Short mmCIF file of C-alpha atoms and ligand atoms in Angstrom, two decimals:
data_model
loop_
_atom_site.label_atom_id
_atom_site.label_comp_id
_atom_site.label_asym_id
_atom_site.label_seq_id
_atom_site.Cartn_x
_atom_site.Cartn_y
_atom_site.Cartn_z
CA MET A 1 0.19 -0.04 -0.23
CA SER A 2 0.94 3.56 -0.98
CA HIS A 3 3.29 5.73 2.15
CA LEU A 4 -0.16 8.19 0.49
CA ALA A 5 -3.39 5.72 0.99
CA GLN A 6 -1.92 5.17 4.89
CA HIS A 7 -1.47 8.58 5.51
CA ASP A 8 -4.65 10.65 4.16
CA SER A 9 -7.15 8.40 2.47
CA GLU A 10 -9.04 11.56 1.87
CA LEU A 11 -5.86 13.23 -0.64
CA PHE A 12 -5.31 9.18 -2.10
CA THR A 13 -8.45 8.50 -3.44
CA ILE A 14 -8.58 12.71 -4.84
CA LEU A 15 -5.46 11.29 -6.68
CA GLU A 16 -6.60 7.70 -7.58
CA LYS A 17 -9.46 9.59 -9.64
CA GLU A 18 -6.82 12.22 -11.73
CA ILE A 19 -4.93 9.13 -12.31
CA ASN A 20 -8.36 7.25 -13.44
CA ARG A 21 -9.62 10.06 -15.39
CA GLU A 22 -5.81 10.98 -17.43
CA GLU A 23 -5.71 7.21 -17.96
CA SER A 24 -9.47 6.48 -19.65
CA THR A 25 -10.35 9.90 -20.98
CA LEU A 26 -8.65 11.71 -24.16
CA GLU A 27 -5.98 14.69 -23.09
CA LEU A 28 -6.35 17.21 -26.23
CA ILE A 29 -6.33 20.35 -24.19
CA ALA A 30 -2.42 21.49 -26.34
CA SER A 31 -0.69 22.52 -24.17
CA GLU A 32 -0.97 19.60 -21.88
CA ASN A 33 0.86 16.15 -21.69
CA PHE A 34 1.86 13.23 -19.40
CA THR A 35 6.23 13.56 -18.44
CA SER A 36 7.85 10.32 -18.18
CA GLN A 37 8.07 8.32 -14.91
CA ALA A 38 11.27 8.98 -14.82
CA VAL A 39 10.91 12.86 -14.65
CA MET A 40 8.01 12.80 -12.45
CA GLU A 41 10.54 10.25 -10.10
CA MET A 42 12.20 13.34 -9.51
CA ALA A 43 10.05 15.72 -9.97
CA GLY A 44 8.51 13.87 -6.53
CA GLY A 45 10.84 13.47 -4.79
CA VAL A 46 14.09 14.18 -1.47
CA MET A 47 14.94 17.94 -3.17
CA THR A 48 11.99 19.37 -2.65
CA ASN A 49 13.40 19.44 0.39
CA LYS A 50 16.26 21.86 -0.01
CA TYR A 51 16.23 25.85 -0.10
CA ALA A 52 18.40 26.62 -2.70
CA GLU A 53 18.78 30.82 -3.34
CA GLY A 54 21.09 32.50 -5.38
CA TYR A 55 22.60 29.24 -7.91
CA PRO A 56 25.00 26.89 -8.40
CA GLY A 57 28.26 28.08 -6.56
CA LYS A 58 27.10 30.59 -5.18
CA ARG A 59 23.87 30.00 -2.33
CA TYR A 60 22.60 32.07 0.61
CA TYR A 61 22.55 28.10 2.52
CA GLY A 62 24.39 25.32 2.83
CA GLY A 63 24.52 22.52 2.04
CA CYS A 64 23.78 22.75 -1.58
CA GLU A 65 26.40 20.70 -3.41
CA PHE A 66 24.28 17.88 -4.68
CA VAL A 67 21.33 20.81 -6.32
CA ASP A 68 24.01 22.33 -7.68
CA GLU A 69 25.07 19.37 -9.31
CA ALA A 70 21.01 18.93 -10.76
CA GLU A 71 20.96 22.67 -11.56
CA ASN A 72 24.03 22.60 -13.72
CA LEU A 73 23.46 20.27 -15.24
CA ALA A 74 19.81 21.00 -16.48
CA ARG A 75 21.39 24.15 -17.94
CA THR A 76 24.11 22.24 -19.89
CA ARG A 77 21.79 19.64 -21.38
CA LEU A 78 19.34 22.89 -22.21
CA GLY A 79 22.21 24.64 -23.98
CA GLU A 80 22.52 21.26 -25.81
CA LEU A 81 19.66 20.95 -26.66
CA PHE A 82 18.57 24.51 -28.20
CA ASN A 83 22.20 25.60 -29.24
CA ALA A 84 22.07 28.71 -26.66
CA GLU A 85 24.52 29.82 -25.18
CA TYR A 86 22.15 31.56 -22.10
CA THR A 87 20.00 28.51 -19.79
CA ASN A 88 18.05 30.29 -16.52
CA VAL A 89 15.79 26.83 -15.15
CA GLN A 90 14.32 28.47 -12.71
CA PRO A 91 11.78 30.49 -13.33
CA HIS A 92 8.55 28.27 -12.04
CA SER A 93 5.98 29.13 -14.71
CA GLY A 94 6.19 30.42 -18.12
CA SER A 95 5.08 33.41 -17.06
CA GLN A 96 8.02 34.20 -14.62
CA ALA A 97 10.10 33.64 -17.52
CA ASN A 98 8.07 36.11 -19.59
CA MET A 99 8.04 38.73 -16.46
CA ALA A 100 12.25 37.64 -15.89
CA ALA A 101 12.28 39.02 -19.92
CA LEU A 102 10.59 41.63 -19.33
CA MET A 103 11.84 43.22 -16.50
CA THR A 104 15.43 43.12 -17.98
CA PHE A 105 15.00 44.50 -20.94
CA LEU A 106 11.79 47.05 -20.30
CA ASN A 107 11.06 49.81 -17.80
CA PRO A 108 7.69 50.89 -16.60
CA GLY A 109 5.72 52.17 -19.57
CA ASP A 110 7.66 51.31 -22.33
CA THR A 111 5.99 50.43 -25.45
CA VAL A 112 6.33 46.69 -27.06
CA LEU A 113 3.87 44.75 -29.34
CA GLY A 114 2.35 41.37 -29.01
CA LEU A 115 -0.18 38.77 -29.91
CA ASP A 116 -3.50 40.14 -29.17
CA LEU A 117 -4.06 37.52 -26.83
CA SER A 118 -7.83 36.93 -28.79
CA HIS A 119 -5.41 36.05 -31.87
CA GLY A 120 -3.91 33.96 -30.33
CA GLY A 121 -1.65 35.19 -28.09
CA HIS A 122 -0.63 35.50 -24.32
CA LEU A 123 -2.06 36.43 -21.06
CA THR A 124 1.36 37.24 -20.43
CA HIS A 125 2.22 39.39 -23.83
CA GLY A 126 0.13 43.18 -22.69
CA SER A 127 -3.64 40.99 -21.60
CA PRO A 128 -4.99 44.24 -19.62
CA VAL A 129 -5.52 41.80 -16.80
CA ASN A 130 -1.13 40.54 -16.85
CA PHE A 131 1.14 42.82 -14.73
CA SER A 132 2.44 43.52 -19.03
CA GLY A 133 -0.63 44.91 -19.58
CA GLN A 134 -0.09 46.60 -16.66
CA LEU A 135 3.82 48.10 -16.70
CA TYR A 136 4.12 48.43 -20.23
CA ASN A 137 2.74 50.03 -22.42
CA PHE A 138 1.35 47.24 -24.90
CA ILE A 139 0.31 47.31 -28.53
CA SER A 140 -1.45 44.71 -30.10
CA TYR A 141 -0.47 43.46 -33.48
CA HIS A 142 -3.19 39.80 -35.24
CA VAL A 143 -3.57 37.29 -37.66
CA SER A 144 -5.77 38.84 -41.26
CA LYS A 145 -8.96 37.45 -41.85
CA GLU A 146 -7.48 36.10 -45.00
CA THR A 147 -5.51 34.30 -44.10
CA GLY A 148 -5.39 33.62 -40.04
CA ARG A 149 -1.94 34.41 -40.19
CA VAL A 150 0.06 37.34 -38.15
CA ASP A 151 -0.29 39.96 -40.73
CA PHE A 152 3.31 41.77 -41.61
CA ASP A 153 2.21 44.83 -42.76
CA GLU A 154 -0.24 45.69 -39.18
CA VAL A 155 3.36 44.82 -37.79
CA ALA A 156 5.76 46.81 -39.63
CA GLN A 157 3.16 49.29 -40.02
CA LEU A 158 2.88 50.25 -35.64
CA ALA A 159 6.32 48.47 -34.51
CA LYS A 160 6.82 52.63 -37.22
CA GLU A 161 3.86 53.93 -35.35
CA PHE A 162 4.62 53.19 -31.85
CA GLN A 163 8.92 52.94 -32.04
CA PRO A 164 8.71 49.90 -28.87
CA LYS A 165 11.34 48.73 -27.11
CA LEU A 166 10.55 45.36 -28.10
CA ILE A 167 8.22 42.98 -29.89
CA ILE A 168 6.98 39.96 -28.23
CA CYS A 169 6.27 36.60 -30.57
CA GLY A 170 4.83 33.22 -30.08
CA GLY A 171 1.21 32.12 -28.41
CA SER A 172 -0.90 29.35 -27.10
CA ALA A 173 -3.56 29.85 -29.74
CA TYR A 174 -1.09 29.88 -33.32
CA PRO A 175 -1.09 26.77 -36.01
CA ARG A 176 1.60 27.95 -37.75
CA PHE A 177 4.73 28.29 -37.17
CA ILE A 178 6.22 31.25 -35.83
CA GLU A 179 7.87 33.59 -38.93
CA PHE A 180 11.33 34.83 -36.58
CA GLU A 181 12.56 36.23 -39.56
CA GLN A 182 10.16 37.72 -40.68
CA PHE A 183 9.65 39.35 -37.04
CA ARG A 184 13.60 40.19 -36.93
CA GLU A 185 13.61 42.12 -39.90
CA ILE A 186 10.61 44.25 -38.30
CA ALA A 187 12.17 44.83 -35.50
CA ASP A 188 15.17 45.52 -37.28
CA LEU A 189 13.81 48.50 -39.28
CA VAL A 190 12.95 49.97 -35.50
CA GLY A 191 15.91 49.18 -33.59
CA ALA A 192 13.95 46.87 -31.34
CA TYR A 193 13.68 43.95 -29.05
CA LEU A 194 13.79 40.33 -30.58
CA MET A 195 11.10 38.35 -27.42
CA ALA A 196 10.72 34.92 -28.62
CA ASP A 197 7.49 33.01 -26.23
CA ILE A 198 7.97 29.31 -27.66
CA ALA A 199 6.15 27.43 -24.34
CA HIS A 200 3.63 25.83 -27.14
CA PRO A 201 6.40 24.42 -29.73
CA SER A 202 9.39 24.37 -27.76
CA GLY A 203 9.48 20.73 -27.55
CA LEU A 204 9.33 21.03 -31.85
CA VAL A 205 12.03 23.36 -31.78
CA ALA A 206 14.71 21.26 -29.93
CA SER A 207 13.39 18.72 -32.02
CA GLY A 208 14.84 20.47 -35.84
CA LEU A 209 10.42 19.83 -36.72
CA HIS A 210 10.23 24.16 -35.85
CA PRO A 211 12.20 26.54 -37.49
CA SER A 212 15.12 27.93 -34.12
CA PRO A 213 13.82 31.09 -32.34
CA MET A 214 18.26 31.54 -31.09
CA PRO A 215 19.76 33.28 -34.99
CA PHE A 216 16.81 36.74 -34.62
CA CYS A 217 15.12 36.44 -30.83
CA ASP A 218 17.42 38.14 -28.10
CA VAL A 219 15.64 36.32 -25.92
CA VAL A 220 13.30 32.94 -25.91
CA THR A 221 11.38 31.88 -23.09
CA SER A 222 8.99 28.96 -23.02
CA THR A 223 7.75 26.73 -20.22
CA THR A 224 8.90 23.46 -19.61
CA HIS A 225 5.49 20.47 -19.41
CA LYS A 226 4.51 21.36 -23.05
CA THR A 227 5.08 19.39 -26.24
CA LEU A 228 9.23 19.08 -24.16
CA ARG A 229 7.24 16.79 -22.13
CA GLY A 230 8.69 17.37 -18.62
CA PRO A 231 7.55 18.83 -15.62
CA ARG A 232 5.61 21.81 -14.92
CA GLY A 233 7.89 25.13 -14.79
CA GLY A 234 9.68 28.08 -16.92
CA ILE A 235 12.96 28.84 -19.10
CA ILE A 236 14.52 32.05 -20.51
CA MET A 237 17.49 31.27 -23.09
CA MET A 238 19.91 34.09 -25.20
CA GLY A 239 21.27 32.08 -28.21
CA LYS A 240 24.53 34.84 -27.64
CA ASP A 241 24.80 36.49 -23.94
CA PHE A 242 25.81 40.26 -25.00
CA GLU A 243 27.32 43.80 -23.34
CA ASN A 244 24.36 44.99 -21.24
CA PRO A 245 23.32 48.26 -23.29
CA TRP A 246 21.71 49.30 -20.86
CA GLY A 247 23.05 50.23 -17.45
CA LYS A 248 21.39 48.56 -15.63
CA VAL A 249 21.53 47.76 -12.17
CA ALA A 250 21.36 44.02 -11.33
CA PRO A 251 18.77 43.77 -7.80
CA LYS A 252 21.09 42.83 -5.84
CA SER A 253 24.56 42.68 -6.46
CA GLY A 254 24.99 46.30 -8.93
CA ARG A 255 26.23 47.40 -11.99
CA VAL A 256 27.09 43.99 -14.50
CA LYS A 257 28.37 44.00 -17.66
CA LYS A 258 26.40 40.76 -19.36
CA VAL A 259 22.34 40.61 -20.52
CA SER A 260 22.93 36.64 -18.13
CA GLU A 261 23.93 38.40 -15.84
CA LEU A 262 20.91 40.15 -15.39
CA LEU A 263 18.41 38.34 -16.53
CA ASP A 264 19.75 35.69 -13.10
CA SER A 265 19.17 38.26 -10.98
CA MET A 266 15.68 39.27 -11.96
CA VAL A 267 14.49 35.88 -11.53
CA MET A 268 16.74 35.28 -8.39
CA PRO A 269 15.77 37.98 -5.91
CA GLY A 270 13.90 40.03 -8.38
CA ILE A 271 11.21 37.75 -8.62
CA GLN A 272 11.68 35.35 -7.17
CA GLY A 273 12.84 33.37 -3.58
CA GLY A 274 13.48 29.94 -3.74
CA PRO A 275 14.09 28.05 -6.38
CA LEU A 276 11.54 24.30 -6.89
CA MET A 277 15.30 22.40 -6.71
CA HIS A 278 12.73 19.35 -7.36
CA ILE A 279 11.90 20.47 -10.67
CA ILE A 280 14.75 22.16 -11.85
CA ALA A 281 15.92 18.17 -11.76
CA ALA A 282 13.30 17.40 -12.70
CA LYS A 283 13.30 19.58 -15.62
CA GLY A 284 17.28 17.75 -16.30
CA VAL A 285 16.01 14.21 -16.46
CA ALA A 286 13.30 16.04 -19.82
CA PHE A 287 15.94 17.78 -21.20
CA GLY A 288 17.92 14.18 -21.31
CA GLU A 289 14.52 12.75 -22.55
CA ALA A 290 14.67 15.30 -25.21
CA LEU A 291 18.93 14.76 -26.59
CA LYS A 292 17.62 11.47 -27.32
CA PRO A 293 16.93 10.41 -30.45
CA GLU A 294 13.44 8.59 -30.00
CA PHE A 295 12.55 12.14 -28.41
CA LYS A 296 12.28 12.84 -32.57
CA SER A 297 10.50 11.11 -33.83
CA TYR A 298 7.99 11.64 -31.41
CA THR A 299 7.31 15.28 -32.23
CA LYS A 300 7.48 14.10 -35.43
CA LYS A 301 4.43 11.52 -34.37
CA ILE A 302 2.93 14.40 -32.56
CA ILE A 303 3.01 16.15 -36.22
CA GLU A 304 1.73 14.45 -37.66
CA ASN A 305 -1.07 13.80 -35.76
CA ALA A 306 -1.94 17.27 -36.40
CA LYS A 307 -2.01 17.42 -39.49
CA VAL A 308 -4.69 14.37 -39.61
CA MET A 309 -6.88 16.44 -37.03
CA ALA A 310 -6.34 19.01 -39.43
CA ASP A 311 -7.07 16.79 -42.02
CA GLU A 312 -10.39 14.96 -41.13
CA PHE A 313 -11.42 18.12 -39.86
CA LEU A 314 -12.06 19.74 -43.41
CA LYS A 315 -13.48 16.48 -45.01
CA LEU A 316 -16.25 17.64 -42.54
CA ASP A 317 -16.94 20.99 -43.15
CA TYR A 318 -15.27 22.36 -39.71
CA GLN A 319 -13.63 25.61 -39.97
CA LEU A 320 -10.06 25.73 -39.08
CA VAL A 321 -7.97 28.54 -38.08
CA SER A 322 -5.36 29.44 -41.10
CA GLY A 323 -6.50 26.49 -43.20
CA GLY A 324 -4.37 23.69 -41.08
CA THR A 325 -1.07 23.70 -38.99
CA ASP A 326 2.24 22.80 -39.24
CA THR A 327 2.08 22.12 -35.81
CA HIS A 328 1.03 20.02 -32.90
CA LEU A 329 -2.33 21.89 -32.34
CA VAL A 330 -5.58 22.62 -34.58
CA LEU A 331 -7.76 25.82 -33.77
CA VAL A 332 -11.32 25.05 -34.29
CA ASP A 333 -13.51 28.01 -35.73
CA LEU A 334 -17.30 26.31 -34.78
CA SER A 335 -18.60 29.22 -35.69
CA ASN A 336 -20.85 26.79 -39.09
CA LYS A 337 -21.80 24.62 -36.65
CA ASN A 338 -23.77 26.30 -34.59
CA ILE A 339 -22.35 24.69 -31.52
CA THR A 340 -20.35 27.93 -28.69
CA GLY A 341 -17.23 26.84 -27.27
CA LYS A 342 -18.16 26.83 -24.31
CA LEU A 343 -21.27 24.53 -24.60
CA ALA A 344 -18.69 22.13 -26.94
CA GLU A 345 -16.39 22.35 -24.67
CA LEU A 346 -18.56 21.61 -22.16
CA SER A 347 -20.59 18.27 -23.93
CA LEU A 348 -17.11 17.26 -25.36
CA GLY A 349 -15.52 16.66 -21.40
CA LYS A 350 -18.62 14.82 -21.21
CA ALA A 351 -18.25 12.19 -23.57
CA GLY A 352 -15.19 12.29 -22.12
CA ILE A 353 -12.78 13.85 -24.77
CA THR A 354 -10.99 16.80 -22.61
CA VAL A 355 -10.24 20.43 -25.58
CA ASN A 356 -11.04 23.85 -24.31
CA LYS A 357 -12.45 26.09 -25.46
CA ASN A 358 -11.10 29.12 -27.20
CA MET A 359 -11.53 32.40 -28.79
CA VAL A 360 -11.21 32.48 -32.56
CA PRO A 361 -9.63 36.01 -33.97
CA PHE A 362 -12.38 37.87 -34.63
CA ASP A 363 -14.87 36.53 -32.11
CA GLU A 364 -17.42 38.02 -31.10
CA ARG A 365 -17.73 36.02 -28.33
CA SER A 366 -16.44 36.78 -24.92
CA PRO A 367 -13.62 34.56 -23.25
CA PHE A 368 -16.62 32.90 -21.20
CA VAL A 369 -17.90 31.45 -24.38
CA THR A 370 -16.34 31.60 -27.84
CA SER A 371 -16.45 30.16 -31.16
CA GLY A 372 -13.71 27.73 -30.86
CA ILE A 373 -11.84 25.60 -29.82
CA ARG A 374 -8.54 24.61 -29.76
CA VAL A 375 -7.42 21.06 -29.43
CA GLY A 376 -3.21 18.79 -29.85
CA THR A 377 -2.01 15.89 -29.86
CA PRO A 378 0.57 16.05 -27.95
CA ALA A 379 -0.84 14.13 -24.67
CA VAL A 380 -2.58 11.01 -27.26
CA THR A 381 0.88 10.79 -29.04
CA THR A 382 2.54 9.79 -25.61
CA ARG A 383 0.11 7.15 -24.70
CA GLY A 384 0.88 6.10 -28.67
CA MET A 385 -1.98 6.85 -30.82
CA GLY A 386 -1.00 7.48 -33.90
CA LYS A 387 -3.42 7.96 -37.12
CA LEU A 388 -5.92 4.99 -37.43
CA GLU A 389 -6.72 6.30 -33.36
CA ILE A 390 -7.18 10.23 -35.20
CA GLN A 391 -9.69 9.11 -36.73
CA GLN A 392 -11.80 7.94 -34.81
CA ILE A 393 -11.31 11.24 -31.69
CA VAL A 394 -12.85 13.35 -35.05
CA LYS A 395 -16.02 11.60 -35.57
CA TRP A 396 -16.88 11.39 -32.04
CA ILE A 397 -16.14 14.57 -31.91
CA ASP A 398 -18.22 15.82 -34.64
CA GLN A 399 -21.08 13.11 -32.89
CA VAL A 400 -20.95 14.82 -30.06
CA ILE A 401 -21.30 18.53 -31.54
CA SER A 402 -23.59 17.99 -34.11
CA ASP A 403 -25.53 16.14 -31.54
CA SER A 404 -25.16 18.29 -29.08
CA GLU A 405 -28.09 17.26 -25.72
CA ASN A 406 -27.28 13.29 -26.85
CA GLU A 407 -26.04 12.76 -23.62
CA GLU A 408 -27.53 9.03 -24.18
CA ASN A 409 -23.86 9.02 -26.89
CA PHE A 410 -22.07 10.59 -24.88
CA SER A 411 -22.81 7.70 -21.92
CA ARG A 412 -21.80 5.64 -24.93
CA ILE A 413 -18.49 7.35 -26.33
CA ARG A 414 -17.38 7.74 -23.61
CA LEU A 415 -17.30 3.92 -22.85
CA ASP A 416 -15.31 3.66 -26.78
CA ILE A 417 -13.36 6.17 -25.88
CA LYS A 418 -12.73 4.26 -22.20
CA THR A 419 -12.39 0.65 -23.83
CA MET A 420 -9.85 2.98 -26.28
CA CYS A 421 -7.39 3.32 -23.57
CA SER A 422 -7.00 0.98 -22.00
CA SER A 423 -5.49 -0.48 -25.72
CA PHE A 424 -2.87 2.63 -25.02
CA PRO A 425 -1.21 2.77 -21.27
CA ILE A 426 0.18 5.70 -19.77
CA TYR A 427 1.45 4.77 -16.18
CA LYS A 428 2.11 1.31 -15.81
CA ASN A 429 2.44 0.88 -12.02
CA ILE A 430 0.60 3.20 -10.71
N1 LIG B 501 -2.57 28.26 -20.29
C1 LIG B 501 -0.98 28.28 -21.49
C2 LIG B 501 -2.00 26.90 -22.81
O1 LIG B 501 -2.72 26.52 -22.20
O2 LIG B 501 -1.90 27.32 -23.64
C3 LIG B 501 -0.67 28.69 -21.80
O3 LIG B 501 -0.50 29.29 -19.98
#
């Protein structure tokens, strides 16, 4: 019997229910994945006990020799994975990685361009309800109505008009490759810094299946738990470190020479305290996995599955933002299907298919209702599903959406899904 079961039956029961939910339903949330058991072992291990404020070799606490080894190895592996000269593995999340990068490169009130949240951007790219929109003067760019891809004429025009200090590219619901090179050209026109948030496609970037931001961007942030398949967390990288051009001082150590030093000190002590050493070590395990050839085969399958999914939706007369996908996600516009994103999410959930409602570009509905759903293939690919299963999944989605009040149908599909899932177990011995 497990320690948790003996010690706390209430939470053990809740954990069992979550394990059962993950094993017996289809996870199509594009930002979720299932880590390996090795990653979970490290994330659930004794390093959770250690305080280690500071950086390897320069901590505020004793007893850090082994967590130092873990953090150094995670940094080295991450640098190798993305060809980055500078890496920081301490951000607790993608939002904190973005906060540290923005606070390093900008002063409050500075002008920034970011992709509108409802066009596929992210909260930390200037949403008025987020610190980013409150601290900085964010101007949103958009995707084009015709193509669903970033409207570079608009980006160039906004850059010339507003002279931003920084441009952010990337987002959380953009199904196409992020166009780093085109953004760089515009950033250079106006002397802006370029930041990429590759949280969504980072696993594809690591495998070389998505272009790399490193040659084009001054700073790159990501999470570690989406296509990268690690534990929940954030990272910051620079392809090349460079001289501190702003005369900025680090929060603790004073005047510094390099932007890397500013980034390090902005993460800690600037915005975070004690690092989560168990998670940093687990990130190291995940980076080690991503460096293996099997990871490239896995990410290739994620994209193949997403393309099959897009094709199946198109055959059933669904509208897809940008007409398809280059990546792991498909953004389905339900406007012609007489159902909101909210109801689709709810009904699909009842049938055992987990998705999230999502605004589509030019959506007239609120973020709580929306006209779309975002679906992704990382998690189902991790459990070994391929073309046949994806084709069946789209059929089920269509049956639910076409008859969104038929509870009997949901129950039947839920059982069929449970049967299919039992042939693709996620974890053994859990
Ligand atoms: N919430 C994440 C996503 O689902 O894409 C982004 O932070």
